[in-house]
Coordinates of C-alpha atoms in Angstrom, one line a residue:
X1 CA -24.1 27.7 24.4
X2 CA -21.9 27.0 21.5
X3 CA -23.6 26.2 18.4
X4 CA -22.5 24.9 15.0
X5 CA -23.8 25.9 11.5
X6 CA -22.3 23.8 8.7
X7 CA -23.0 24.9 5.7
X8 CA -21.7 23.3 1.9
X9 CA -22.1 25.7 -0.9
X10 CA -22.4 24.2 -4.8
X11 CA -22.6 26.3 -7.9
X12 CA -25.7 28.8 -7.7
X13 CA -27.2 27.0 -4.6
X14 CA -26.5 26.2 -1.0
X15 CA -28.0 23.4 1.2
X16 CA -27.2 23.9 5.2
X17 CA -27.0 21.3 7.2
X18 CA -27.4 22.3 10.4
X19 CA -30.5 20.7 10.8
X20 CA -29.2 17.4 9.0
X21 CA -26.5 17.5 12.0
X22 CA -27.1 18.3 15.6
X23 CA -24.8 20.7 16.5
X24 CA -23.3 18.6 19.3
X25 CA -22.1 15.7 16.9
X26 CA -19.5 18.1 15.2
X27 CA -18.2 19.4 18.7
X28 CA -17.9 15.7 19.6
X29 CA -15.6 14.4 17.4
X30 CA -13.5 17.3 17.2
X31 CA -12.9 17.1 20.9
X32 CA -12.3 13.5 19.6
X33 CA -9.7 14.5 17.7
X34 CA -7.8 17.2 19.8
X35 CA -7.3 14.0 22.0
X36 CA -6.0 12.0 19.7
X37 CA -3.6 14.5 18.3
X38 CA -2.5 15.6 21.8
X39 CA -0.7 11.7 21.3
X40 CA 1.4 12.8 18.7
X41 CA 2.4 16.5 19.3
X42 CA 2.6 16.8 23.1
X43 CA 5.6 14.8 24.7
X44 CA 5.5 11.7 26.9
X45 CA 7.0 13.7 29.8
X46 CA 4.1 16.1 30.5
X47 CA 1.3 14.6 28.6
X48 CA -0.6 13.9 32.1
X49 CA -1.0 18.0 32.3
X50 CA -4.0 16.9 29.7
X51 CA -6.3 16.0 32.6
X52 CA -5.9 19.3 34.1
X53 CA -6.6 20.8 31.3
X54 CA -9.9 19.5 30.5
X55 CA -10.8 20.4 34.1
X56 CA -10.2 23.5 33.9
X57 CA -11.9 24.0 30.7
X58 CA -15.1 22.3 31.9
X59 CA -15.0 24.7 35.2
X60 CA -14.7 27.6 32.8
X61 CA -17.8 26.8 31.3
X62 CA -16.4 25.3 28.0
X63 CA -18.8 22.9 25.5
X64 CA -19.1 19.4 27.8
X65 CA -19.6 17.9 24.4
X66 CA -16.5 19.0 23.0
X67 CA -14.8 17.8 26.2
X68 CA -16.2 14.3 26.7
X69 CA -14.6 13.4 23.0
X70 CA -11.3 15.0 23.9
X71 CA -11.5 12.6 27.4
X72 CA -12.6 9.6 24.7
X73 CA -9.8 10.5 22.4
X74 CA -7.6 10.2 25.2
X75 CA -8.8 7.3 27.1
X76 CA -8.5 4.8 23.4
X77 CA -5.2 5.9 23.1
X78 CA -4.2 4.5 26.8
X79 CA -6.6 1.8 26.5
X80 CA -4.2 0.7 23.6
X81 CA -1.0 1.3 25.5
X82 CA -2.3 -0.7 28.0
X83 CA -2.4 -4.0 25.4
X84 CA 0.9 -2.8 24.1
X85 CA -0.4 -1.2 20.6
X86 CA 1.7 1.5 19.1
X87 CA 0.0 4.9 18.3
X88 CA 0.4 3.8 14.5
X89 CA -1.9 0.8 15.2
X90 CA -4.4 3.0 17.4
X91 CA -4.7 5.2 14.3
X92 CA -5.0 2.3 12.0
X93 CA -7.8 1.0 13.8
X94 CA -9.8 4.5 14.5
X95 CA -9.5 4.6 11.0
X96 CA -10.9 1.3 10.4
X97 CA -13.6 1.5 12.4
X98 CA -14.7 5.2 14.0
X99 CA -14.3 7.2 10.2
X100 CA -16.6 4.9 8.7
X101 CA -19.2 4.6 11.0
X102 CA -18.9 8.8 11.3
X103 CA -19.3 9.4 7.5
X104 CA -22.0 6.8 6.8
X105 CA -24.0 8.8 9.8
X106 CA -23.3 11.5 8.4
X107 CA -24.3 11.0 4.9
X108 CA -27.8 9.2 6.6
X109 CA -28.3 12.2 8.3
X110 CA -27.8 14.9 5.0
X111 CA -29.8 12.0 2.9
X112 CA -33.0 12.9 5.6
X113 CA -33.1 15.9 5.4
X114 CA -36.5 17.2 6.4
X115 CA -37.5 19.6 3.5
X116 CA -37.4 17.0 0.5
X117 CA -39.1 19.5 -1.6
X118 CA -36.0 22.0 -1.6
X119 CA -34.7 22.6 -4.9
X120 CA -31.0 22.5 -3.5
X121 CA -32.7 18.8 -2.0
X122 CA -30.4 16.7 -5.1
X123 CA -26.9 17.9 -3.7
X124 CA -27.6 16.3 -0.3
X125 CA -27.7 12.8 -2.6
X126 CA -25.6 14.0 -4.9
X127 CA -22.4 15.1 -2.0
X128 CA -23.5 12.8 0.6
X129 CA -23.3 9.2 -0.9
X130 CA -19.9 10.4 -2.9
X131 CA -18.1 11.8 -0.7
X132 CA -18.9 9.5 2.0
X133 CA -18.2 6.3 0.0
X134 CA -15.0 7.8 -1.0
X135 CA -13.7 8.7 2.4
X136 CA -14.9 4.8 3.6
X137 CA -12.9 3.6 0.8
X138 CA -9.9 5.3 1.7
X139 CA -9.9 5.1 5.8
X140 CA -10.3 1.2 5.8
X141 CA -7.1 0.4 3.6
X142 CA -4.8 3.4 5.0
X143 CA -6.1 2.2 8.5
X144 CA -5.3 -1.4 7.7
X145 CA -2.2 -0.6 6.3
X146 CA -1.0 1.5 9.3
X147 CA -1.8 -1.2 11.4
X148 CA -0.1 -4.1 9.3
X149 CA 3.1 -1.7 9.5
X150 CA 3.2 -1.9 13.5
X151 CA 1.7 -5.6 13.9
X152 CA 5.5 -7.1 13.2
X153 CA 8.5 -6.4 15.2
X154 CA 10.9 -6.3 12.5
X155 CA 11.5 -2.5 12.4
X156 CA 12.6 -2.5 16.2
X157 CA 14.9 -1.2 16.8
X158 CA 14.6 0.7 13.4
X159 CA 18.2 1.0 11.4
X160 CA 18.1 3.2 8.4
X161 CA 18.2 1.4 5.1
X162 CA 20.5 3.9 3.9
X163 CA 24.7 3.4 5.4
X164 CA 26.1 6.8 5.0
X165 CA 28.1 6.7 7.6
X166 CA 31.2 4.7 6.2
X167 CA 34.3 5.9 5.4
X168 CA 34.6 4.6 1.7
X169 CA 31.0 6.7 1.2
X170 CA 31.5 10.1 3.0
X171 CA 32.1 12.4 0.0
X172 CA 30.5 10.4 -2.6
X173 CA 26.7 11.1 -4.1
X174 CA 24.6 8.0 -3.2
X175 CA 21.8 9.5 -4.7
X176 CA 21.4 9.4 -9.2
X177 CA 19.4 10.4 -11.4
X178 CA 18.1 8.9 -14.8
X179 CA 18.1 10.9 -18.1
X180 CA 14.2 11.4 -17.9
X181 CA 13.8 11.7 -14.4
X182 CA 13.2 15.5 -13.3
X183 CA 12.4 16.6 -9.3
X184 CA 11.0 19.7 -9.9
X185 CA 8.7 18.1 -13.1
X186 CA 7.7 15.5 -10.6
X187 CA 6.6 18.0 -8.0
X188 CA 5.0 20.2 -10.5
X189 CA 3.5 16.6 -11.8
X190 CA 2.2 16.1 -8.1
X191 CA 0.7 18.9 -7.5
X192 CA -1.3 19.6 -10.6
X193 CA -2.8 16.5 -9.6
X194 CA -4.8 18.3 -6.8
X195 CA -6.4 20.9 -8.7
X196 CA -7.0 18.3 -12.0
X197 CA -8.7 15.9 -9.3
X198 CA -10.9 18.5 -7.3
X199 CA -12.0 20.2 -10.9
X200 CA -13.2 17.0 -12.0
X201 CA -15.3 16.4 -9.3
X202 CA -16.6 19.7 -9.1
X203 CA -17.9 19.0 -12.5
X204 CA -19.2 15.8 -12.1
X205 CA -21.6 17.0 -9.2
X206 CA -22.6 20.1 -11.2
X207 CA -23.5 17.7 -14.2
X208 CA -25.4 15.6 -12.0
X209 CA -27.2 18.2 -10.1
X210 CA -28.2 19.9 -13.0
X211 CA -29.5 16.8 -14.6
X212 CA -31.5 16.3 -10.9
X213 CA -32.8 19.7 -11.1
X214 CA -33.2 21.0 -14.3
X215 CA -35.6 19.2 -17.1
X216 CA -34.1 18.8 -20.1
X217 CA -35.8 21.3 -22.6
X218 CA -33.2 21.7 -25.6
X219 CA -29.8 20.3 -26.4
X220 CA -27.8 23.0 -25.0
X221 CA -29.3 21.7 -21.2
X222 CA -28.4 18.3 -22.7
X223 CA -24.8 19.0 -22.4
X224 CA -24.8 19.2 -19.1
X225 CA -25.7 15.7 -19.2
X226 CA -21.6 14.9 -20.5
X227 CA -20.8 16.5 -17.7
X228 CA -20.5 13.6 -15.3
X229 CA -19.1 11.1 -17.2
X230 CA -16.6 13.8 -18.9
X231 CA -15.4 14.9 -15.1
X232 CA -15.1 11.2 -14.0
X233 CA -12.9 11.0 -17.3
X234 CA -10.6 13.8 -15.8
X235 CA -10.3 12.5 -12.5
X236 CA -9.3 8.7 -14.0
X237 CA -6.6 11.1 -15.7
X238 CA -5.2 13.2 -13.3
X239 CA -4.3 9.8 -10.8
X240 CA -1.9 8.8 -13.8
X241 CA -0.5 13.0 -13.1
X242 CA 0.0 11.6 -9.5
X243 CA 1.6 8.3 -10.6
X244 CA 3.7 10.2 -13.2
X245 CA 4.7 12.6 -10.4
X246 CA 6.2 9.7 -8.1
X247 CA 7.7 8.3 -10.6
X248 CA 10.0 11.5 -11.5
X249 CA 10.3 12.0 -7.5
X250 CA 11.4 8.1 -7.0
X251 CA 15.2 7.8 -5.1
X252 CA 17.8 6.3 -7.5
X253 CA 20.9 4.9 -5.5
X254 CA 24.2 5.4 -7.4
X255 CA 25.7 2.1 -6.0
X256 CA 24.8 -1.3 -3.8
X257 CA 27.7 -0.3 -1.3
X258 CA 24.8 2.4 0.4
X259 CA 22.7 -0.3 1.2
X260 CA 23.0 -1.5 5.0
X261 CA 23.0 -5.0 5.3
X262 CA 20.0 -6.7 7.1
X263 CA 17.3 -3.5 6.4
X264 CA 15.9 -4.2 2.6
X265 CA 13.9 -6.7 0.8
X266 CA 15.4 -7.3 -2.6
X267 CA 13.0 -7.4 -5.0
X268 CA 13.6 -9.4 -8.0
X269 CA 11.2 -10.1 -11.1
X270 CA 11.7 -10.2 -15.0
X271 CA 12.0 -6.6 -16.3
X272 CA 9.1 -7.3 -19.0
X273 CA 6.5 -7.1 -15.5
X274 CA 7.6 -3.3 -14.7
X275 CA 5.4 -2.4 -17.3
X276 CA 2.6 -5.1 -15.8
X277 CA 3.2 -3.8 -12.3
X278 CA 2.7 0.1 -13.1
X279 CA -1.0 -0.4 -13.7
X280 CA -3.1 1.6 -11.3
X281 CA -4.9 -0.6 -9.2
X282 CA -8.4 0.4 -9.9
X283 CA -11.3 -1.7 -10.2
X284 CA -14.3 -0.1 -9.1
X285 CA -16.5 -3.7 -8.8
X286 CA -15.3 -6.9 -7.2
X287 CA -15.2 -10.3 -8.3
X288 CA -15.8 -8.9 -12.5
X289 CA -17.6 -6.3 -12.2
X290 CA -16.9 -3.3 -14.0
X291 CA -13.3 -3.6 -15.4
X292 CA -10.7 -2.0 -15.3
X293 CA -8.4 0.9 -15.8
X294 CA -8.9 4.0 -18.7
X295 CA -12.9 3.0 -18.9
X296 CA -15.3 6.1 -16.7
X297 CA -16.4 3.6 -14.7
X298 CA -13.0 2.9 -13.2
X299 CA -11.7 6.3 -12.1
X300 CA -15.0 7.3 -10.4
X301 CA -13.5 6.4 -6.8
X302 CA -10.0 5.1 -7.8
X303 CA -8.2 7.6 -6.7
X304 CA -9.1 7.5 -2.8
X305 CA -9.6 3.4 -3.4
X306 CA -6.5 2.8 -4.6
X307 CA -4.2 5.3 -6.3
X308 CA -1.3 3.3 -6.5
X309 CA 0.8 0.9 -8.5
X310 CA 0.7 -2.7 -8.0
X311 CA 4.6 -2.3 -7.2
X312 CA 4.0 0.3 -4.1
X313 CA 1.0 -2.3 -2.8
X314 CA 3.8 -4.8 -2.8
X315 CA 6.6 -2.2 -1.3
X316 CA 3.9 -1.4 1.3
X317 CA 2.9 -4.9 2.1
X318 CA 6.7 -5.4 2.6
X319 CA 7.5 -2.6 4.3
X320 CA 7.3 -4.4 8.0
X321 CA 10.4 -5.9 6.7
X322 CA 12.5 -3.3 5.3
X323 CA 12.5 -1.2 2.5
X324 CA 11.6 -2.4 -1.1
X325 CA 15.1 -2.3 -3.6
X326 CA 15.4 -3.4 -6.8
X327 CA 17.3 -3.3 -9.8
X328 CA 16.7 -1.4 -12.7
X329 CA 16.5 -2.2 -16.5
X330 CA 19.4 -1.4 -18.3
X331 CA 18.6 1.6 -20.5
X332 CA 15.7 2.8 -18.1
X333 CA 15.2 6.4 -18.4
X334 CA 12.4 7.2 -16.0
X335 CA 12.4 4.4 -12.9
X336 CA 8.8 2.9 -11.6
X337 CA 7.0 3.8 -8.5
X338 CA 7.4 1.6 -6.1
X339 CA 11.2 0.0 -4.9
X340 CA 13.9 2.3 -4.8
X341 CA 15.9 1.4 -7.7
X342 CA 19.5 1.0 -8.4
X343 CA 21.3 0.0 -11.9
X344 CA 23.9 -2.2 -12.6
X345 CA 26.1 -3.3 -15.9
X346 CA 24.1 -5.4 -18.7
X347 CA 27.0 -7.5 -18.7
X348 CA 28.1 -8.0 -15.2
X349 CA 25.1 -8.2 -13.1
X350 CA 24.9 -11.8 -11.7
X351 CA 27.6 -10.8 -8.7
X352 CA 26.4 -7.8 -7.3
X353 CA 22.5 -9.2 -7.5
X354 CA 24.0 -12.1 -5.2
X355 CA 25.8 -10.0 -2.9
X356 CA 22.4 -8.1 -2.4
X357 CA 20.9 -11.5 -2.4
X358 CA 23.3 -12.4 1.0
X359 CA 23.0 -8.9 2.6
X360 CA 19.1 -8.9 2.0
X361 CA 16.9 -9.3 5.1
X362 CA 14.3 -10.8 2.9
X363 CA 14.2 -11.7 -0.9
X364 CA 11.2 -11.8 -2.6
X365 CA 10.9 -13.4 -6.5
X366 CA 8.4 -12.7 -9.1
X367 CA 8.0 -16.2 -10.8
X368 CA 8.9 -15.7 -14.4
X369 CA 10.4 -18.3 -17.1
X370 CA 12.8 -15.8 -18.8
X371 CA 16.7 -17.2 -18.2
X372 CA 18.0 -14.2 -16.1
X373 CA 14.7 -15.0 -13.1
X374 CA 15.5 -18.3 -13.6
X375 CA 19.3 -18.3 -12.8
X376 CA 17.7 -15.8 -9.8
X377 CA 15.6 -18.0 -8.5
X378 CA 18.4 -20.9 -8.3
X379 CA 20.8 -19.2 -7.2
X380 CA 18.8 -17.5 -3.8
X381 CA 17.5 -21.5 -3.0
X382 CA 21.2 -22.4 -3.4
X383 CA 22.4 -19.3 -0.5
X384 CA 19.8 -18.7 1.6
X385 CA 18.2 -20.1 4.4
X386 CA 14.6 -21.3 3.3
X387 CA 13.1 -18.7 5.7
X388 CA 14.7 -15.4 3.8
X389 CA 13.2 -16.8 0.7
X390 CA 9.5 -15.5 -0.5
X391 CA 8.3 -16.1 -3.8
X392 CA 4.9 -14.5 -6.2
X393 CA 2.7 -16.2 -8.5
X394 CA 1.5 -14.2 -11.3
X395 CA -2.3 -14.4 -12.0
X396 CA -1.5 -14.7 -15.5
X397 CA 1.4 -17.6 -15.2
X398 CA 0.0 -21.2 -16.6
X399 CA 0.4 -24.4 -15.6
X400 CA 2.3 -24.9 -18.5
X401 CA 5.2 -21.9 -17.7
X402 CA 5.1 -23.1 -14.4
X403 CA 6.0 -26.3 -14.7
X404 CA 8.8 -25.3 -16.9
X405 CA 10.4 -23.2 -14.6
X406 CA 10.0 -25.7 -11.9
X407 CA 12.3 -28.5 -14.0
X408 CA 14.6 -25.9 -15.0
X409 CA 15.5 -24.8 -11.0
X410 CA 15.5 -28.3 -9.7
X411 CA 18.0 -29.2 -12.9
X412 CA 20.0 -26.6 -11.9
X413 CA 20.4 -27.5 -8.5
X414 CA 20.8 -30.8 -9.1
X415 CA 23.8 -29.7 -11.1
X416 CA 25.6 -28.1 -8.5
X417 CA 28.8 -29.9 -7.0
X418 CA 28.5 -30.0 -3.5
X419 CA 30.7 -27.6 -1.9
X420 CA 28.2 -25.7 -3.7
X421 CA 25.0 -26.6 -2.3
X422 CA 24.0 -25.0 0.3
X423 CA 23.9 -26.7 3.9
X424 CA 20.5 -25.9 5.0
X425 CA 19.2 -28.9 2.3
X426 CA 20.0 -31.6 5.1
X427 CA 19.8 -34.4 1.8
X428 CA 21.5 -35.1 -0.9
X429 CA 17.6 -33.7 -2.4
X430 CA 17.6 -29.8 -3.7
X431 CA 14.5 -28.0 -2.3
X432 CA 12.0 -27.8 -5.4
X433 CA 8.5 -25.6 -6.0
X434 CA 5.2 -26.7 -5.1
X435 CA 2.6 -28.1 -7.4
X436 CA 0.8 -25.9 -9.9
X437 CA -2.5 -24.7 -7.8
X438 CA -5.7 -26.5 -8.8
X439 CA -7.8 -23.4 -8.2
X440 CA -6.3 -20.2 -9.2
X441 CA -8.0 -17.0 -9.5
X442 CA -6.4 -15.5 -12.7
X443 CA -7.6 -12.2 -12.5
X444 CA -5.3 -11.4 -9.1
X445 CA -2.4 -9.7 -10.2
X446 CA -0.7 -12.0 -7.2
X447 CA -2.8 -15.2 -7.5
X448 CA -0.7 -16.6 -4.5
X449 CA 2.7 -16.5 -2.0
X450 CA 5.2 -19.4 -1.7
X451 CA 7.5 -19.8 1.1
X452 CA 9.6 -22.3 2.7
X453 CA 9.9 -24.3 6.1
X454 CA 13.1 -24.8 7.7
X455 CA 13.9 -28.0 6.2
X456 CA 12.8 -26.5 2.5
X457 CA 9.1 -27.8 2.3
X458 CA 7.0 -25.3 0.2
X459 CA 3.8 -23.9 1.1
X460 CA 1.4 -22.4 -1.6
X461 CA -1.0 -19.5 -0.2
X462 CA -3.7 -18.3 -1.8
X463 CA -4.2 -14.8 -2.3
X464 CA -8.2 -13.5 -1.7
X465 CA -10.5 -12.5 -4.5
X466 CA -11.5 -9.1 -3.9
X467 CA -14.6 -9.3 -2.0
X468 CA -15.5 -5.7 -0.6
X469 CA -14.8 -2.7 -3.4
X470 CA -12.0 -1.0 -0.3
X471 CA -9.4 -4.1 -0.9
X472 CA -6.9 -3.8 -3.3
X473 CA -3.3 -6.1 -3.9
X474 CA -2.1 -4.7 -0.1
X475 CA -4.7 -6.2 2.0
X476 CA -4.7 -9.4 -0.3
X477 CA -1.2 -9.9 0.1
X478 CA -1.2 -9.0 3.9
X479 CA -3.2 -12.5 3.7
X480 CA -0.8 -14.4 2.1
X481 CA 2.1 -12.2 4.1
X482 CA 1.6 -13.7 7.7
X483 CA 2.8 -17.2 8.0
X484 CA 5.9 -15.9 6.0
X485 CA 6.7 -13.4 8.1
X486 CA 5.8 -15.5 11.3
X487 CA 8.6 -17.7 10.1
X488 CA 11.1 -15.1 9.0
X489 CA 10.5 -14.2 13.0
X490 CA 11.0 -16.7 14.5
X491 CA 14.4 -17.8 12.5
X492 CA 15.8 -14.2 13.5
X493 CA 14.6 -14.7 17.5
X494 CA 16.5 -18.0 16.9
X495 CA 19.7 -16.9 15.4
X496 CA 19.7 -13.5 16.7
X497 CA 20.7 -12.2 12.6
X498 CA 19.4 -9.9 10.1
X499 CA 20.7 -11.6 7.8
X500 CA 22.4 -14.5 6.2

């Protein structure tokens, strides 16, 4: 009979938890898993040799546990097929719901324990709730985000964002790099992250479990005290190594000809929010509770809750679409995480940003007053059709900015002569924002999403307050995301384009 002895060694002491977990639970799901794997690495052709298999490794007297998960495993992942999911959207919601529910059991299970006098009893609190809260934190976003990726049909058939393959750019580097940008730093960068993020919390649970264990008796024991709050300090850290990392790894095209037509979303926005947008996204409480980025309290599960920047949330919220581009500020020596950035002359910009504007399968604007977004935003109402069009509010925009910028783009337009206007207007009326929201959460770094109906009527979505401490800017903006995207849809399905 096959048996399993799991055992998780700390410091000086040791707590097994073999009798915290029946052995058959372990067997389980990793019969659970083998059958969801065998998805992914064994081919469509030959993948019903699985049943077979499992027959004859229950006739030759292998673990029935181990077999009826790798049966389960592979019955979900049919069961999906048969509604038409993708195996993305079968791992999104596994991950969504199965991890969870395993690692709270899990951590129940070590947390009633049946010696509670043990000396080694703290680590089972001290592991348990951690690790497990950490691992919920991270499964529901990445599953939800796996699944958002697959819910749209945008990417099929999928064409690489990347033309390579034209005559004019066989020969030629499409790839650049900035003056402060280094690959090998960036790798190094990345990982050193590891071993900065698994030291801190190696000390934070030796801190605490000394603290649990050992009564304070002079001030050298009362050191170990700082040792918690000192290894949640490191681990806030070592994210920024991470972030820093990407940021030296991050894809710098050398010109706008390598972009395909019809497979980006141009991102445009005023180049004072780069340095808004590279904040990691890492509230620990929601709805004001504990703030916010450098203080302990914030790194303690950040980097599994939400390691990113809020520029990759939005390239990942996008990403159904096509990939995120942007341009980059004139003088930038190290680009942002986030959009794959290109760079263009300080003085002649306005023309390639509207050619990328024309070619872009979507275009999404970061409201901002400063003259360069404004002329942006003007000019993409005055080209494209009103579905191609998606614009962000910034928490921290006023009534007062807003307003402003609003009576600056309708002025423009108005100005326009009319072989310049564009046709999809239907009046002799330019298109024009919505009113400033009543209710506006400011403390969202996207407080809502405008878009626009086929005959230019905007509609104003709110994004969520963060309600559950697992959401972060991706699953608010999936929110705002769908009724855009339904409409983006259903003008392609209509005109059978990509763009334009």
């Amino acid at each position: 009979m096959i048996t399993c002895d799991c055992a998780i060694i700390a410091g000086a002491g040791g707590i097994e938890l073999a009798e915290a977990i029946p052995a058959s639970i372990p067997w389980y799901f990793l019969g659970f898993l083998t059958g969801c794997a065998s998805e992914f690495i064994i081919p469509r052709s030959v993948q019903f040799l699985r049943y077979p298999a499992i027959s004859v490794l229950a006739l030759s007297g292998a673990s029935l546990t181990y077999l009826s998960g790798t049966l389960l495993g592979v019955v979900l992942f049919f069961a999906f097929s048969a509604y038409e999911k993708t195996r993305r959207q079968a791992v999104g919601v596994l991950l969504q719901t199965l991890v969870p529910v395993l690692l709270a059991v899990l951590a129940y299970r070590a947390l009633t324990l049946p010696d509670n006098d043990d000396p080694a009893g703290p680590w089972a609190v001290t592991l348990a709730i951690p690790l497990a809260s950490a691992g919920i934190f991270w499964a529901i976003p990445y599953g939800k985000k796996q699944y958002w990726h697959d819910l749209w049909a945008f990417h099929s058939p999928r064409i690489p964002y990347l033309d390579l393959s034209g005559d004019g750019n066989r020969g030629v580097p499409f790839m650049a790099t900035l003056p402060g940008q280094s690959p090998l730093l960036g790798l190094g960068l990345w990982l050193a992250g590891w071993p900065c993020t698994l030291g801190a919390l190696g000390v934070s649970f030796w801190g605490i479990h000394h603290v649990l264990t050992t009564p304070v008796k002079s001030s050298t024991d009362g050191l170990f005290i700082l040792l918690a709050p000192m290894g949640v300090a490191i681990f806030n850290r070592s994210r920024k190594l991470f972030l820093l990392g990407r940021r030296h790894l991050g894809m710098v095209i050398a010109e706008k000809k390598f972009f395909r037509p019809g497979t980006y979303v141009l991102y445009l926005r005023s180049f004072e929010d780069d340095k808004k947008r590279t904040e990691l996204q890492d509230q620990l409480w929601p709805r004001g509770g504990l703030p916010h980025p450098d203080r302990l309290t914030g790194g303690t599960i950040g980097l599994v809750m939400s390691s990113r920047d809020e520029e990759e949330h939005i390239a990942d919220a996008l990403s159904p679409v096509g990939q995120l581009i942007a341009v980059g500020a004139p003088g930038e020596i190290l680009p942002f995480a986030g959009a794959v950035r290109m760079y263009l002359p300080k003085e002649a910009w306005k023309q390639p940003v509207r050619e990328l504007m024309e070619k872009s399968r979507l275009v999404t604007l970061s409201l901002g007053s400063s003259t360069g977004t404004v002329w942006e935003l003007s000019e993409a109402m005055r080209i494209l059709p009103p579905q191609r069009l998606l614009l962000m509010m910034p928490g921290a925009m006023g009534q007062e900015e807003y307003d402003k910028i609003r009576e600056d783009v309708e002025q423009s337009l108005r100005d326009l002569p009319g072989s310049e206007r564009n046709r999809t207007w239907g009046n002799s009326f330019p298109p024009s924002l919505p009113d400033y929201p009543q209710e506006k959460p400011e403390n969202n770094p996207v407080t809502g999403l405008i878009h626009f109906s086929a005959d230019w009527d905007p509609t104003f979505t709110r994004t969520p307050l963060k309600s559950l401490p697992w959401q972060n800017l991706f699953t608010q903006l999936t929110r705002g995301l769908r009724p855009a995207f339904r409409q983006l849809a259903s003008h392609e399905d209509r005109t059978g384009r990509r763009f334009g």
